[in-house]
mmCIF file of C-alpha atoms in Angstrom:
data_model
loop_
_atom_site.group_PDB
_atom_site.id
_atom_site.type_symbol
_atom_site.label_atom_id
_atom_site.label_comp_id
_atom_site.label_asym_id
_atom_site.label_seq_id
_atom_site.Cartn_x
_atom_site.Cartn_y
_atom_site.Cartn_z
ATOM 1 C CA MET A 29 7.983 4.669 6.031
ATOM 2 C CA SER A 30 9.301 2.822 9.030
ATOM 3 C CA THR A 31 12.641 1.941 10.489
ATOM 4 C CA LYS A 32 11.714 -1.639 11.383
ATOM 5 C CA LYS A 33 10.789 -4.337 8.895
ATOM 6 C CA GLY A 34 7.057 -4.952 8.786
ATOM 7 C CA LYS A 35 6.170 -1.785 10.667
ATOM 8 C CA TYR A 36 4.503 0.864 8.527
ATOM 9 C CA THR A 37 2.483 3.742 9.903
ATOM 10 C CA GLU A 38 -1.218 3.963 9.139
ATOM 11 C CA ASN A 39 -0.505 7.238 7.361
ATOM 12 C CA TYR A 40 2.050 5.544 5.077
ATOM 13 C CA LYS A 41 -0.343 2.682 4.335
ATOM 14 C CA ALA A 42 -3.141 5.131 3.488
ATOM 15 C CA GLY A 43 -0.857 7.071 1.157
ATOM 16 C CA ALA A 44 0.236 3.890 -0.583
ATOM 17 C CA VAL A 45 -3.362 2.757 -1.073
ATOM 18 C CA ASN A 46 -4.356 6.209 -2.356
ATOM 19 C CA ARG A 47 -1.658 5.977 -5.019
ATOM 20 C CA PHE A 48 -3.223 2.720 -6.178
ATOM 21 C CA TYR A 49 -6.430 4.606 -7.027
ATOM 22 C CA GLU A 50 -4.685 7.182 -9.241
ATOM 23 C CA PRO A 51 -5.453 6.976 -12.982
ATOM 24 C CA GLY A 52 -3.185 4.511 -14.752
ATOM 25 C CA ALA A 53 -1.908 2.963 -11.535
ATOM 26 C CA THR A 54 -1.724 -0.780 -11.127
ATOM 27 C CA LEU A 55 -1.128 -2.832 -8.023
ATOM 28 C CA ASP A 56 2.238 -4.083 -9.249
ATOM 29 C CA LYS A 57 3.404 -0.687 -10.490
ATOM 30 C CA VAL A 58 2.636 1.144 -7.234
ATOM 31 C CA ALA A 59 4.115 -1.652 -5.110
ATOM 32 C CA ARG A 60 7.307 -1.637 -7.182
ATOM 33 C CA GLU A 61 7.598 2.178 -6.954
ATOM 34 C CA LEU A 62 7.280 2.021 -3.162
ATOM 35 C CA GLY A 63 9.555 -0.987 -2.713
ATOM 36 C CA LEU A 64 6.709 -3.139 -1.407
ATOM 37 C CA THR A 65 5.308 -6.463 -2.435
ATOM 38 C CA SER A 66 1.992 -6.408 -4.241
ATOM 39 C CA THR A 67 0.679 -8.566 -1.397
ATOM 40 C CA HIS A 68 1.332 -5.778 1.132
ATOM 41 C CA LEU A 69 -0.515 -3.253 -0.949
ATOM 42 C CA LYS A 70 -3.418 -5.599 -1.646
ATOM 43 C CA LEU A 71 -3.830 -6.416 2.052
ATOM 44 C CA TRP A 72 -3.729 -2.738 3.003
ATOM 45 C CA ARG A 73 -6.384 -1.987 0.360
ATOM 46 C CA LEU A 74 -8.609 -4.791 1.659
ATOM 47 C CA GLU A 75 -8.166 -3.567 5.260
ATOM 48 C CA ARG A 76 -9.162 -0.057 4.203
ATOM 49 C CA GLU A 77 -12.231 -1.298 2.342
ATOM 50 C CA ALA A 78 -13.292 -3.469 5.296
ATOM 51 C CA ALA A 79 -13.005 -0.491 7.650
ATOM 52 C CA SER A 80 -15.270 1.651 5.453
#
């Protein structure tokens, strides 16, 4: 995670998105576990998919 609001490393973002793909995971559940908004996680997932 980061020390400044709104600044997350690419490695952290990738790890968060990977958790979303685990069996039984939902967007809201993973976001809540990580202390993020579901919007953050959704945007990171979309960025990852666009880069692929």
